[in-house]
Amino acid sequence: MISEIKYKKQICEIGKRIYEKGLVAANDGNISIRLGDNEFLITPTGVSKGFMTPEMILKIDGQGNVLDGDYRPTSEMKMHLLVYQERRDVQAIVHVHPPYATAFAIAGIPLDQAIMPEAVVYVGTIPIAEYGTPSTEEVPNAVKKFVHHHQGVLLENHGALTWGKDLEHAYYLMESLEFTAKINWISKQLNGDRDLSKKHVQTLVKMKSKMGIEGNTPLGADTSEGIHAKKITPPLESSLSENDLNMIVDRVTKNVLDEFKKLF
Ligand SMILES: [Zn+2]
């Protein structure tokens, strides 16, 4: 199947990028793509994601049975399958251990501080899913409550997970998430992580509808200018209403103030 080979190559290409960008070390991380209702491509365990070849990629079903491939699938596949199960619109998932975002996950600080327009509009708030023992049902269970209203989560004391409408989208969300965490950290060293005002955040949220994205979307969208303009596709549709958005804006503002009080 031509598209299957194409997707396997794309997984290898993204694997190279996550490895070279230092989002993972050694054999860490995993990537998957939805092929159909009950068929998925997923990366193997015990292999560096920077040096994969297409024949290493496995085909599995929704229960995690291997349909095709000689390697063993990642032990973290349950959290991938949970996201696909809960979100029929999700086509690809990236899981890595990005240093800055993971440090936030370890410190117990969610990425919900409205400090940069791109982060507010494109990535949205990234909550922390409570710690689960790797490879057990605890991990998907912890992710489950966030999967419908976010584009990714931090995994407590572990790493980060993003999902998207295609693999490039999921990858760019991860890149932006880590970038936001990094800037957030650096600005804290300068004692200067001043948040955007509630009014500014609301303006950004409203911009999304003007960008031709109909219906309800998460706190994330393509901007017509800026660093993501050319490569990023619009976010997935989700069930956020105007009320939900206002609630999130209120919560972001409150969290910013709370975190600020804690830190200084
Ligand atoms: Zn992991």
mmCIF file of C-alpha atoms and ligand atoms in Angstrom:
data_model
loop_
_atom_site.group_PDB
_atom_site.id
_atom_site.type_symbol
_atom_site.label_atom_id
_atom_site.label_comp_id
_atom_site.label_asym_id
_atom_site.label_seq_id
_atom_site.Cartn_x
_atom_site.Cartn_y
_atom_site.Cartn_z
ATOM 1 C CA MET A 1 0.000 0.000 0.000
ATOM 2 C CA ILE A 2 1.602 3.243 -1.182
ATOM 3 C CA SER A 3 0.242 5.510 1.531
ATOM 4 C CA GLU A 4 1.356 3.073 4.197
ATOM 5 C CA ILE A 5 4.959 3.300 3.000
ATOM 6 C CA LYS A 6 4.632 7.049 2.754
ATOM 7 C CA TYR A 7 3.426 7.245 6.362
ATOM 8 C CA LYS A 8 6.196 4.931 7.568
ATOM 9 C CA LYS A 9 8.763 7.211 5.929
ATOM 10 C CA GLN A 10 7.124 10.239 7.503
ATOM 11 C CA ILE A 11 7.340 8.613 10.946
ATOM 12 C CA CYS A 12 11.085 8.014 10.379
ATOM 13 C CA GLU A 13 11.529 11.625 9.294
ATOM 14 C CA ILE A 14 9.760 12.997 12.382
ATOM 15 C CA GLY A 15 11.736 10.506 14.510
ATOM 16 C CA LYS A 16 14.923 12.043 13.160
ATOM 17 C CA ARG A 17 13.689 15.533 14.001
ATOM 18 C CA ILE A 18 12.705 14.733 17.602
ATOM 19 C CA TYR A 19 16.072 13.049 18.158
ATOM 20 C CA GLU A 20 18.154 15.793 16.556
ATOM 21 C CA LYS A 21 16.258 18.523 18.395
ATOM 22 C CA GLY A 22 17.005 16.837 21.704
ATOM 23 C CA LEU A 23 13.361 16.171 22.510
ATOM 24 C CA VAL A 24 14.353 12.592 23.423
ATOM 25 C CA ALA A 25 17.472 10.717 24.520
ATOM 26 C CA ALA A 26 18.628 7.230 23.497
ATOM 27 C CA ASN A 27 15.581 5.082 22.616
ATOM 28 C CA ASP A 28 12.941 7.313 24.203
ATOM 29 C CA GLY A 29 9.779 8.625 22.617
ATOM 30 C CA ASN A 30 7.164 7.192 20.319
ATOM 31 C CA ILE A 31 5.144 8.266 17.297
ATOM 32 C CA SER A 32 1.965 6.903 15.719
ATOM 33 C CA ILE A 33 -0.373 7.523 12.788
ATOM 34 C CA ARG A 34 -3.959 6.401 12.227
ATOM 35 C CA LEU A 35 -4.391 4.352 9.049
ATOM 36 C CA GLY A 36 -8.073 3.563 9.479
ATOM 37 C CA ASP A 37 -10.758 2.951 12.103
ATOM 38 C CA ASN A 38 -8.878 0.072 13.672
ATOM 39 C CA GLU A 39 -5.392 0.208 12.145
ATOM 40 C CA PHE A 40 -2.438 2.269 13.271
ATOM 41 C CA LEU A 41 1.261 2.593 12.542
ATOM 42 C CA ILE A 42 3.469 2.894 15.616
ATOM 43 C CA THR A 43 7.178 3.021 16.440
ATOM 44 C CA PRO A 44 9.038 0.074 17.979
ATOM 45 C CA THR A 45 10.480 -0.138 21.479
ATOM 46 C CA GLY A 46 14.239 -0.378 22.033
ATOM 47 C CA VAL A 47 15.198 1.593 18.941
ATOM 48 C CA SER A 48 16.524 5.148 18.701
ATOM 49 C CA LYS A 49 13.890 7.268 16.990
ATOM 50 C CA GLY A 50 16.669 9.130 15.188
ATOM 51 C CA PHE A 51 17.753 6.057 13.238
ATOM 52 C CA MET A 52 14.587 4.228 12.236
ATOM 53 C CA THR A 53 13.929 2.722 8.812
ATOM 54 C CA PRO A 54 10.407 2.139 7.413
ATOM 55 C CA GLU A 55 10.498 -1.636 7.938
ATOM 56 C CA MET A 56 10.897 -1.095 11.686
ATOM 57 C CA ILE A 57 7.497 0.579 11.952
ATOM 58 C CA LEU A 58 4.692 -1.704 13.153
ATOM 59 C CA LYS A 59 1.068 -1.949 12.178
ATOM 60 C CA ILE A 60 -1.248 -2.600 15.130
ATOM 61 C CA ASP A 61 -4.992 -2.745 15.742
ATOM 62 C CA GLY A 62 -7.000 -0.781 18.295
ATOM 63 C CA GLN A 63 -6.383 -3.447 20.935
ATOM 64 C CA GLY A 64 -2.618 -3.275 20.493
ATOM 65 C CA ASN A 65 -2.238 -6.549 18.573
ATOM 66 C CA VAL A 66 0.593 -6.500 16.044
ATOM 67 C CA LEU A 67 -0.789 -6.944 12.518
ATOM 68 C CA ASP A 68 2.471 -6.452 10.703
ATOM 69 C CA GLY A 69 6.127 -6.002 11.644
ATOM 70 C CA ASP A 70 9.012 -7.856 13.301
ATOM 71 C CA TYR A 71 9.727 -5.460 16.138
ATOM 72 C CA ARG A 72 7.900 -5.029 19.424
ATOM 73 C CA PRO A 73 5.631 -1.974 19.617
ATOM 74 C CA THR A 74 6.328 0.717 22.180
ATOM 75 C CA SER A 75 5.184 -0.135 25.693
ATOM 76 C CA GLU A 76 3.518 3.280 25.761
ATOM 77 C CA MET A 77 1.055 2.397 22.984
ATOM 78 C CA LYS A 78 -1.923 2.304 25.370
ATOM 79 C CA MET A 79 -1.940 6.066 25.734
ATOM 80 C CA HIS A 80 -1.808 6.439 21.930
ATOM 81 C CA LEU A 81 -4.762 4.055 21.496
ATOM 82 C CA LEU A 82 -6.756 5.861 24.185
ATOM 83 C CA VAL A 83 -6.401 9.180 22.353
ATOM 84 C CA TYR A 84 -7.440 7.601 19.019
ATOM 85 C CA GLN A 85 -10.404 5.960 20.712
ATOM 86 C CA GLU A 86 -11.603 9.156 22.349
ATOM 87 C CA ARG A 87 -10.871 11.473 19.422
ATOM 88 C CA ARG A 88 -11.953 10.109 16.046
ATOM 89 C CA ASP A 89 -10.556 13.266 14.423
ATOM 90 C CA VAL A 90 -7.007 12.664 15.646
ATOM 91 C CA GLN A 91 -4.725 11.260 12.944
ATOM 92 C CA ALA A 92 -1.304 11.282 14.587
ATOM 93 C CA ILE A 93 0.382 11.398 18.002
ATOM 94 C CA VAL A 94 3.851 12.343 19.246
ATOM 95 C CA HIS A 95 5.237 11.459 22.681
ATOM 96 C CA VAL A 96 8.664 12.714 23.777
ATOM 97 C CA HIS A 97 10.577 13.833 26.875
ATOM 98 C CA PRO A 98 11.364 17.473 26.014
ATOM 99 C CA PRO A 99 13.660 18.859 28.737
ATOM 100 C CA TYR A 100 11.943 22.165 29.522
ATOM 101 C CA ALA A 101 8.356 20.934 29.262
ATOM 102 C CA THR A 102 9.245 17.817 31.262
ATOM 103 C CA ALA A 103 10.817 20.017 33.945
ATOM 104 C CA PHE A 104 7.494 21.858 34.199
ATOM 105 C CA ALA A 105 5.745 18.475 34.444
ATOM 106 C CA ILE A 106 8.121 17.491 37.262
ATOM 107 C CA ALA A 107 7.661 20.797 39.067
ATOM 108 C CA GLY A 108 3.886 20.366 38.755
ATOM 109 C CA ILE A 109 3.435 23.611 36.800
ATOM 110 C CA PRO A 110 1.050 23.330 33.830
ATOM 111 C CA LEU A 111 1.767 25.339 30.683
ATOM 112 C CA ASP A 112 -1.209 27.603 31.026
ATOM 113 C CA GLN A 113 0.475 30.928 31.441
ATOM 114 C CA ALA A 114 -0.608 33.369 28.765
ATOM 115 C CA ILE A 115 2.768 34.928 28.006
ATOM 116 C CA MET A 116 3.044 34.722 24.211
ATOM 117 C CA PRO A 117 0.366 35.262 21.558
ATOM 118 C CA GLU A 118 1.495 32.264 19.472
ATOM 119 C CA ALA A 119 1.279 29.957 22.456
ATOM 120 C CA VAL A 120 -2.174 31.166 23.443
ATOM 121 C CA VAL A 121 -3.609 30.931 19.956
ATOM 122 C CA TYR A 122 -1.798 27.939 18.531
ATOM 123 C CA VAL A 123 -1.066 25.546 21.378
ATOM 124 C CA GLY A 124 -3.601 26.576 24.011
ATOM 125 C CA THR A 125 -3.350 25.480 27.607
ATOM 126 C CA ILE A 126 -1.390 22.315 28.334
ATOM 127 C CA PRO A 127 -2.471 20.680 31.599
ATOM 128 C CA ILE A 128 -0.643 18.011 33.584
ATOM 129 C CA ALA A 129 -2.008 14.472 33.582
ATOM 130 C CA GLU A 130 -1.251 12.862 36.931
ATOM 131 C CA TYR A 131 1.559 10.360 37.155
ATOM 132 C CA GLY A 132 0.916 6.817 35.997
ATOM 133 C CA THR A 133 3.264 3.840 36.017
ATOM 134 C CA PRO A 134 4.620 3.528 32.449
ATOM 135 C CA SER A 135 2.916 0.887 30.273
ATOM 136 C CA THR A 136 -0.032 0.456 32.688
ATOM 137 C CA GLU A 137 -3.643 1.603 32.306
ATOM 138 C CA GLU A 138 -2.859 4.392 34.769
ATOM 139 C CA VAL A 139 -1.319 6.495 32.000
ATOM 140 C CA PRO A 140 -4.259 6.425 29.534
ATOM 141 C CA ASN A 141 -6.670 6.916 32.436
ATOM 142 C CA ALA A 142 -4.823 10.051 33.495
ATOM 143 C CA VAL A 143 -4.767 11.416 29.925
ATOM 144 C CA LYS A 144 -8.440 10.657 29.305
ATOM 145 C CA LYS A 145 -9.952 13.603 31.151
ATOM 146 C CA PHE A 146 -7.958 16.135 29.122
ATOM 147 C CA VAL A 147 -8.147 14.616 25.674
ATOM 148 C CA HIS A 148 -11.312 16.376 24.475
ATOM 149 C CA HIS A 149 -10.437 19.940 25.385
ATOM 150 C CA HIS A 150 -6.720 20.163 24.743
ATOM 151 C CA GLN A 151 -4.202 19.481 22.008
ATOM 152 C CA GLY A 152 -1.692 17.867 24.323
ATOM 153 C CA VAL A 153 -0.762 17.165 27.922
ATOM 154 C CA LEU A 154 2.278 17.108 30.143
ATOM 155 C CA LEU A 155 2.689 13.707 31.771
ATOM 156 C CA GLU A 156 3.627 14.195 35.414
ATOM 157 C CA ASN A 157 7.289 13.244 36.090
ATOM 158 C CA HIS A 158 7.545 11.827 32.589
ATOM 159 C CA GLY A 159 7.224 13.938 29.426
ATOM 160 C CA ALA A 160 4.689 15.324 26.971
ATOM 161 C CA LEU A 161 2.090 14.072 24.507
ATOM 162 C CA THR A 162 0.506 15.939 21.583
ATOM 163 C CA TRP A 163 -2.111 14.882 19.031
ATOM 164 C CA GLY A 164 -3.054 16.432 15.715
ATOM 165 C CA LYS A 165 -4.864 16.253 12.413
ATOM 166 C CA ASP A 166 -1.723 14.847 10.804
ATOM 167 C CA LEU A 167 1.784 13.969 11.941
ATOM 168 C CA GLU A 168 3.311 17.296 11.036
ATOM 169 C CA HIS A 169 0.623 19.057 13.058
ATOM 170 C CA ALA A 170 1.212 16.849 16.124
ATOM 171 C CA TYR A 171 4.972 17.402 15.785
ATOM 172 C CA TYR A 172 4.718 21.186 15.469
ATOM 173 C CA LEU A 173 2.456 21.309 18.499
ATOM 174 C CA MET A 174 5.176 19.484 20.427
ATOM 175 C CA GLU A 175 7.879 21.809 19.119
ATOM 176 C CA SER A 176 5.807 24.866 20.105
ATOM 177 C CA LEU A 177 4.971 23.378 23.490
ATOM 178 C CA GLU A 178 8.660 22.886 24.285
ATOM 179 C CA PHE A 179 9.541 26.299 22.897
ATOM 180 C CA THR A 180 6.912 27.898 25.140
ATOM 181 C CA ALA A 181 8.217 26.026 28.182
ATOM 182 C CA LYS A 182 11.761 27.131 27.382
ATOM 183 C CA ILE A 183 10.843 30.804 27.006
ATOM 184 C CA ASN A 184 8.690 30.583 30.098
ATOM 185 C CA TRP A 185 11.660 29.270 32.075
ATOM 186 C CA ILE A 186 14.114 31.840 30.742
ATOM 187 C CA SER A 187 11.728 34.728 31.402
ATOM 188 C CA LYS A 188 11.307 33.531 34.988
ATOM 189 C CA GLN A 189 15.095 33.853 35.447
ATOM 190 C CA LEU A 190 14.766 37.464 34.381
ATOM 191 C CA ASN A 191 11.924 37.907 36.818
ATOM 192 C CA GLY A 192 9.925 39.079 33.847
ATOM 193 C CA ASP A 193 7.229 36.570 32.919
ATOM 194 C CA ARG A 194 4.510 39.173 32.705
ATOM 195 C CA ASP A 195 1.353 37.545 31.446
ATOM 196 C CA LEU A 196 -0.865 38.886 28.687
ATOM 197 C CA SER A 197 -3.906 40.628 30.085
ATOM 198 C CA LYS A 198 -7.280 38.891 30.046
ATOM 199 C CA LYS A 199 -8.373 41.403 27.410
ATOM 200 C CA HIS A 200 -5.452 40.478 25.145
ATOM 201 C CA VAL A 201 -6.137 36.773 25.546
ATOM 202 C CA GLN A 202 -9.784 37.288 24.661
ATOM 203 C CA THR A 203 -8.781 39.241 21.548
ATOM 204 C CA LEU A 204 -6.553 36.346 20.477
ATOM 205 C CA VAL A 205 -9.330 33.833 21.041
ATOM 206 C CA LYS A 206 -11.703 35.929 18.941
ATOM 207 C CA MET A 207 -9.132 36.163 16.131
ATOM 208 C CA LYS A 208 -9.601 32.467 15.467
ATOM 209 C CA SER A 209 -13.059 32.862 14.000
ATOM 210 C CA LYS A 210 -11.755 35.573 11.702
ATOM 211 C CA MET A 211 -9.120 33.159 10.462
ATOM 212 C CA GLY A 212 -11.810 31.128 8.771
ATOM 213 C CA ILE A 213 -12.006 28.395 11.347
ATOM 214 C CA GLU A 214 -15.667 27.636 11.726
ATOM 215 C CA GLY A 215 -17.288 26.144 14.753
ATOM 216 C CA ASN A 216 -15.670 25.561 18.072
ATOM 217 C CA THR A 217 -11.965 25.077 18.323
ATOM 218 C CA PRO A 218 -9.561 24.643 21.184
ATOM 219 C CA LEU A 219 -7.339 27.482 22.311
ATOM 220 C CA GLY A 220 -5.185 26.966 19.275
ATOM 221 C CA ALA A 221 -5.206 28.077 15.685
ATOM 222 C CA ASP A 222 -3.033 29.021 12.789
ATOM 223 C CA THR A 223 -2.084 32.678 12.718
ATOM 224 C CA SER A 224 -1.856 34.523 9.433
ATOM 225 C CA GLU A 225 1.497 35.912 10.477
ATOM 226 C CA GLY A 226 4.296 34.734 12.670
ATOM 227 C CA ILE A 227 6.503 31.750 13.139
ATOM 228 C CA HIS A 228 3.943 29.069 12.340
ATOM 229 C CA ALA A 229 2.260 30.739 9.416
ATOM 230 C CA LYS A 230 3.399 28.592 6.529
ATOM 231 C CA LYS A 231 3.585 25.133 7.901
ATOM 232 C CA ILE A 232 0.891 24.832 10.497
ATOM 233 C CA THR A 233 -2.550 23.600 9.652
ATOM 234 C CA PRO A 234 -5.553 24.765 11.668
ATOM 235 C CA PRO A 235 -6.294 22.847 14.851
ATOM 236 C CA LEU A 236 -8.705 20.013 15.206
ATOM 237 C CA GLU A 237 -12.302 20.769 15.872
ATOM 238 C CA SER A 238 -13.377 20.176 19.410
ATOM 239 C CA SER A 239 -16.373 20.817 21.535
ATOM 240 C CA LEU A 240 -15.340 24.101 23.128
ATOM 241 C CA SER A 241 -18.129 26.653 23.309
ATOM 242 C CA GLU A 242 -17.765 30.397 23.812
ATOM 243 C CA ASN A 243 -18.568 29.801 27.473
ATOM 244 C CA ASP A 244 -15.825 27.186 27.746
ATOM 245 C CA LEU A 245 -13.384 29.635 26.218
ATOM 246 C CA ASN A 246 -14.339 32.374 28.635
ATOM 247 C CA MET A 247 -13.976 29.921 31.468
ATOM 248 C CA ILE A 248 -10.502 28.971 30.260
ATOM 249 C CA VAL A 249 -9.490 32.615 29.944
ATOM 250 C CA ASP A 250 -10.654 33.200 33.520
ATOM 251 C CA ARG A 251 -8.824 30.125 34.720
ATOM 252 C CA VAL A 252 -5.635 31.044 32.875
ATOM 253 C CA THR A 253 -5.693 34.473 34.451
ATOM 254 C CA LYS A 254 -6.284 33.016 37.911
ATOM 255 C CA ASN A 255 -3.567 30.391 37.473
ATOM 256 C CA VAL A 256 -1.084 32.987 36.290
ATOM 257 C CA LEU A 257 -1.700 35.024 39.414
ATOM 258 C CA ASP A 258 -1.505 31.950 41.660
ATOM 259 C CA GLU A 259 1.744 30.748 40.096
ATOM 260 C CA PHE A 260 3.149 34.230 40.273
ATOM 261 C CA LYS A 261 2.422 34.414 43.989
ATOM 262 C CA LYS A 262 4.060 31.036 44.537
ATOM 263 C CA LEU A 263 7.215 31.935 42.678
ATOM 264 C CA PHE A 264 8.031 35.373 43.990
HETATM 265 ZN ZN ZN B 1 7.874 8.290 27.695
#
